[in-house]
Short mmCIF file of C-alpha atoms in Angstrom, two decimals:
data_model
loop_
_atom_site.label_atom_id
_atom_site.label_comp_id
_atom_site.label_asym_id
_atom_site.label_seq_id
_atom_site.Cartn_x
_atom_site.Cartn_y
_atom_site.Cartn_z
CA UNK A 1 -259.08 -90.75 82.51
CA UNK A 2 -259.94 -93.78 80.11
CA UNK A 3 -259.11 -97.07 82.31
CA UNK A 4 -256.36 -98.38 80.17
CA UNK A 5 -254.21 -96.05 78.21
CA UNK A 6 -252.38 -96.64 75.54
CA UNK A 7 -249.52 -94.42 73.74
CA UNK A 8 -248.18 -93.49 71.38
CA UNK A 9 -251.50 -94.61 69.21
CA UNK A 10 -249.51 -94.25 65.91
CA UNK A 11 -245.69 -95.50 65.66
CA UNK A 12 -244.23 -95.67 62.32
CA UNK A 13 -240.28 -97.35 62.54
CA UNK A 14 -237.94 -98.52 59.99
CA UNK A 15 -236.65 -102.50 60.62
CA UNK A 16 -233.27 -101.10 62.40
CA UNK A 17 -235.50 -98.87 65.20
CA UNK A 18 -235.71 -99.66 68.50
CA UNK A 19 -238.72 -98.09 70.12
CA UNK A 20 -242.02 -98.99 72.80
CA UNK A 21 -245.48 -98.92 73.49
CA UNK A 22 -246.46 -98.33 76.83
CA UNK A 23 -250.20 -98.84 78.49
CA UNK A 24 -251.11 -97.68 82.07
CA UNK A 25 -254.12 -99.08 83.50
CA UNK A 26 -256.07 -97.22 85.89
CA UNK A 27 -258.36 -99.83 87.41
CA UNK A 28 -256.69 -101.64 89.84
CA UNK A 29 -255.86 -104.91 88.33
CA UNK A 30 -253.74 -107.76 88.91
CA UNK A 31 -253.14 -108.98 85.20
CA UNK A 32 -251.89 -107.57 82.07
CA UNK A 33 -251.93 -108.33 78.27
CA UNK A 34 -250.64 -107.68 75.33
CA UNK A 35 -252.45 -108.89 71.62
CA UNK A 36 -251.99 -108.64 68.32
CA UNK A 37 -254.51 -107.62 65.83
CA UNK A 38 -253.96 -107.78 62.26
CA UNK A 39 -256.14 -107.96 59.57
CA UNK A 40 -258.27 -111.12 58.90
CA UNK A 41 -256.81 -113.04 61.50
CA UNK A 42 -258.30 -113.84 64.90
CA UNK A 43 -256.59 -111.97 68.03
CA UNK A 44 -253.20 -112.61 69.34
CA UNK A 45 -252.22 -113.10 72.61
CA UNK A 46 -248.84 -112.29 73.19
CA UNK A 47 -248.12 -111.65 76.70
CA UNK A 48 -249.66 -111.92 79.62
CA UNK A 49 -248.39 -110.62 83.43
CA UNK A 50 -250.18 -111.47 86.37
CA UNK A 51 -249.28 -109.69 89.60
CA UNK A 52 -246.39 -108.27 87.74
CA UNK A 53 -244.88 -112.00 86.79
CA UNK A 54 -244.85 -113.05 83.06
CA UNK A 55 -247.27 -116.28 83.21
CA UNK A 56 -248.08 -116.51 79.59
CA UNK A 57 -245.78 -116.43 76.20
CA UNK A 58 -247.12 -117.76 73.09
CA UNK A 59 -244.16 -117.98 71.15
CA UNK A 60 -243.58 -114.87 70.81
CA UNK A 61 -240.39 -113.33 68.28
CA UNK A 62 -237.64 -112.08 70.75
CA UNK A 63 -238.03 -108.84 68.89
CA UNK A 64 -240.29 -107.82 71.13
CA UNK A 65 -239.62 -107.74 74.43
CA UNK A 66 -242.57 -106.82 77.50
CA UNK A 67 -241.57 -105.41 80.54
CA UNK A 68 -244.37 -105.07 83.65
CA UNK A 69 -242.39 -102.47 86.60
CA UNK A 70 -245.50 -102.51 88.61
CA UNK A 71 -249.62 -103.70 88.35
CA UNK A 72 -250.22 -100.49 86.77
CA UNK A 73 -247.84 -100.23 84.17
CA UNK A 74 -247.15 -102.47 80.93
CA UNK A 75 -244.40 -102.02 77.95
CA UNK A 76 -243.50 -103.30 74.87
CA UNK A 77 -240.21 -103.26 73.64
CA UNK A 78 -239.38 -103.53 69.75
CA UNK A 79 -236.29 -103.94 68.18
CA UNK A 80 -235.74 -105.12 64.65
CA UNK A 81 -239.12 -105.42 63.31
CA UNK A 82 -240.04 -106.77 59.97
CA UNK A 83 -242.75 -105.28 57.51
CA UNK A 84 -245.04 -108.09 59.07
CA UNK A 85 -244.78 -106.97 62.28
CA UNK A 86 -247.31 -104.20 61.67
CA UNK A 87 -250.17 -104.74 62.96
CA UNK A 88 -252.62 -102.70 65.84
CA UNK A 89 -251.45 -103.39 69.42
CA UNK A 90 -253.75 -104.30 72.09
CA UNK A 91 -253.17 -103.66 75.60
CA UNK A 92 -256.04 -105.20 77.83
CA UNK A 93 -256.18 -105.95 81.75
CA UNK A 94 -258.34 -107.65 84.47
CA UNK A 95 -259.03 -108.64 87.45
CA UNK A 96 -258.97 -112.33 88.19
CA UNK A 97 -261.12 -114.17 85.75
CA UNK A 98 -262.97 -111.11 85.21
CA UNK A 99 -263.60 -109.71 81.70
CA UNK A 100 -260.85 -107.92 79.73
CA UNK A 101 -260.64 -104.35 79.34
CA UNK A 102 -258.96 -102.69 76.46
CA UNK A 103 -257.05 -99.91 75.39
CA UNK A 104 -257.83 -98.10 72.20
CA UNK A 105 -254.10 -99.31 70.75
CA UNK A 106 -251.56 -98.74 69.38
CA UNK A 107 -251.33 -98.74 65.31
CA UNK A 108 -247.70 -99.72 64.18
CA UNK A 109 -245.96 -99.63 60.47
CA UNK A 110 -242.98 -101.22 60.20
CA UNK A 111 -241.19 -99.75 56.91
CA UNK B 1 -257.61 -126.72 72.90
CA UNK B 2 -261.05 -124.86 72.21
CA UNK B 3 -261.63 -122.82 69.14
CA UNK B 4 -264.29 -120.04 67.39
CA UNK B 5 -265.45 -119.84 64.06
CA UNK B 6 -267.39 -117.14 63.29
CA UNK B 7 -268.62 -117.86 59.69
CA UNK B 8 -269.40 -114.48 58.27
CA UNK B 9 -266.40 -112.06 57.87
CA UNK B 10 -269.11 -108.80 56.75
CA UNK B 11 -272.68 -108.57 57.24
CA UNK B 12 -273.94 -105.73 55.43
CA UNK B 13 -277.65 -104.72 56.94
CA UNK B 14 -280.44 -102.29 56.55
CA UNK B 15 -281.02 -99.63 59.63
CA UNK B 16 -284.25 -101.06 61.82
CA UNK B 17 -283.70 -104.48 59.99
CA UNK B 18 -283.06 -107.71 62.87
CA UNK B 19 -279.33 -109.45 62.71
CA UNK B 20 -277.68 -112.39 63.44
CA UNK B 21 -274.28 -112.52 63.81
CA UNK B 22 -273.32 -116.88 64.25
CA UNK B 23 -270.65 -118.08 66.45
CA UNK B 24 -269.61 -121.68 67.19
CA UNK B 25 -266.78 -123.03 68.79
CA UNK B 26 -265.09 -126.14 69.73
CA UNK B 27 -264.62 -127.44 73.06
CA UNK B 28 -264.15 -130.84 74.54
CA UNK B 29 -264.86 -129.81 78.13
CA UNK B 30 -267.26 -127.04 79.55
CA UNK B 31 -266.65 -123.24 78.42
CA UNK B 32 -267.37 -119.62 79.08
CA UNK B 33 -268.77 -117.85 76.03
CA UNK B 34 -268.15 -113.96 75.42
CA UNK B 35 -269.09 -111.18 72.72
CA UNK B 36 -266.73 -108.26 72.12
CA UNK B 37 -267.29 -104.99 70.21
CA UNK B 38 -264.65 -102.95 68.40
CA UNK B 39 -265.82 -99.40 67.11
CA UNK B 40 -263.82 -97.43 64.72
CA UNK B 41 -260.18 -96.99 65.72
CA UNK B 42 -260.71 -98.18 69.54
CA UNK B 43 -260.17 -101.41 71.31
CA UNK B 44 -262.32 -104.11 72.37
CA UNK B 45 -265.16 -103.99 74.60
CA UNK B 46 -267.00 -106.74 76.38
CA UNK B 47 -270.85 -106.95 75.21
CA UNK B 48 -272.10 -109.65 76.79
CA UNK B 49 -270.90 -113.15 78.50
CA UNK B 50 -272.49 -116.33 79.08
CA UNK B 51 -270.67 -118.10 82.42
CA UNK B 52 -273.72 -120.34 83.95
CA UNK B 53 -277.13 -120.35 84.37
CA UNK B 54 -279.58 -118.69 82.00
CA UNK B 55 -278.50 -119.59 78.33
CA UNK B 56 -279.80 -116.57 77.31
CA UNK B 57 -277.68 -113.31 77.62
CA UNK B 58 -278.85 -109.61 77.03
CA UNK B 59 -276.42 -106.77 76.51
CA UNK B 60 -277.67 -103.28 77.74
CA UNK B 61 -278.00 -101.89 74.42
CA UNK B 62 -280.65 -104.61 72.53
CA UNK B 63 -278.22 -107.61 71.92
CA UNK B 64 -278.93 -110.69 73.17
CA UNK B 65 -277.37 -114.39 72.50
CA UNK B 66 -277.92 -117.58 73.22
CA UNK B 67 -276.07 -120.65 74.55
CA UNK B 68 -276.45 -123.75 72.63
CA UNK B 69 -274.25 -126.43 73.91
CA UNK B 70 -275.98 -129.30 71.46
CA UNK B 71 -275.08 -127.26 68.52
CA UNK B 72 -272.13 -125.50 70.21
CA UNK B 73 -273.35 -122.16 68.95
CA UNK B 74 -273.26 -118.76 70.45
CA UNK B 75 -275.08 -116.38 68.01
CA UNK B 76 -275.37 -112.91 68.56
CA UNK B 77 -278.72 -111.42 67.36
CA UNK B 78 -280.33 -108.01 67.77
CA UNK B 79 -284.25 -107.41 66.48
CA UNK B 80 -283.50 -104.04 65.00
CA UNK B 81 -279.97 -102.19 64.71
CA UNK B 82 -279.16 -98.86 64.68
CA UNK B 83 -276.45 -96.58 62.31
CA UNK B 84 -274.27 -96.84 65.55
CA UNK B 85 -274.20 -100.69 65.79
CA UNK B 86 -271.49 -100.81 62.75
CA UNK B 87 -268.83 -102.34 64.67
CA UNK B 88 -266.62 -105.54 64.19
CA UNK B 89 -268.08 -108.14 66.69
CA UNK B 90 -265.82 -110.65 68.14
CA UNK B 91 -266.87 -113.94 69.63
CA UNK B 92 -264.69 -115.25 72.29
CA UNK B 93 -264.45 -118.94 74.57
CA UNK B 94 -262.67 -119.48 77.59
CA UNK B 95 -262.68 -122.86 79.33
CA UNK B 96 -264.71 -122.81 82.42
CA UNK B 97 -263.33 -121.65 85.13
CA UNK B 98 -259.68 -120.32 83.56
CA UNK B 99 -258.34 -116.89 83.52
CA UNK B 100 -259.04 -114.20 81.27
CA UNK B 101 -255.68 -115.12 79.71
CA UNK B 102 -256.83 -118.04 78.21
CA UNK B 103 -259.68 -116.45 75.95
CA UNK B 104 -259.93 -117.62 72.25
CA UNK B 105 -261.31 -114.96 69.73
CA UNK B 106 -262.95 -115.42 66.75
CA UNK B 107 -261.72 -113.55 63.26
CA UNK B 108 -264.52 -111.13 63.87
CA UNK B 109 -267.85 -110.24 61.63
CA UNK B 110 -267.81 -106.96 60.71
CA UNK B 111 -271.24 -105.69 60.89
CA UNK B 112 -272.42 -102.26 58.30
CA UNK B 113 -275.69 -100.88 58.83
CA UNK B 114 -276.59 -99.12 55.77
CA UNK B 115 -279.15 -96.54 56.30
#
């Protein structure tokens, strides 16, 4: 198994959806993340969980929603996206202030 | 609040031919300095870090960078690439010291080696 796993890779949802991505990490570490990648723009951190407690939120739209059940597992919940929403999501974790490792992502079109 | 600017969004380069990719970021105290590489339809992957010591950094596949804290630069430079090396490279600063959580990344240089 790949060490952080992201699915579904492709999500395609209209603004009035309500769906998530989910990652499962498979390394043992203590922190989770999720970014934002979208095209000519530098990465976006949106959430980070350390030892399963949200320590970082960078103004994130309530629109999406993370939840972190357990050191292992990592959500994100969407609910009435906009067209500029779409974007590739990153799921990354670590260990400490060890380097980030990342899933493939997730690739979502908001129609 | 440190930043990166990587100044080239595409560098297009010939197959054996050397490359430099240029990083430099902003920082008013001291920093950790990191490379990422993104193939094709996968996520990020750590190619080599500078933390202390040694301002010169080598990656396992050729890569190498160096640390300039006069001319806050991080470049990224390889003597000869390969088709395989087309990848978007991402240059990254942490302040010394702070989690992973607080990594900046650069908009990314998208590197195409044309055979």
């Amino acid at each position: 198994e790949t060490g952080v796993t992201q699915t579904p890779r492709h999500l395609v949802m209209g603004m009035t959806n309500k769906k998530s991505l989910k990652c499962e990490q498979h390394l043992g570490h203590n922190a989770m993340y999720w970014y934002k990648q979208s095209a000519k723009k530098p990465l976006e951190l949106m959430f980070v969980y350390s030892l399963e407690e949200r320590v970082e939120n960078n103004s994130v739209p309530s629109r999406f929603s993370p939840e972190c059940p357990n050191s292992s597992h990592l959500f994100l919940h969407l609910h009435t996206l906009q067209p500029e929403d779409s974007a590739l999501y990153l799921c990354a974790s670590s260990q400490s202030t060890g380097e980030l490792f990342f899933g493939e992502g997730s690739r979502l079109t908001v129609l | 609040a440190q930043s990166v600017t990587q100044l080239d969004s595409q560098v297009p380069v010939f197959e054996e031919a050397p490359v430099e990719l240029r990083c430099n970021y902003s920082s008013s105290v001291s920093v950790y300095l990191f490379w990422y590489v993104q193939y094709p339809n996968q996520g990020l992957q750590l190619l080599l870090k500078y933390l202390s010591g040694s301002t010169l950094v080598e990656s396992i596949n050729g890569f190498e960078a160096e640390f300039n804290k006069s001319q806050t630069s991080f470049h990224l430079r390889k003597p000869s690439v390969h088709i395989s090396d087309t990848a978007e490279y991402f240059c990254a600063v942490s302040l010394s010291g702070a989690g992973s959580y607080q990594l900046t990344f650069g908009k990314g240089t998208k590197l195409s080696v044309i055979p």
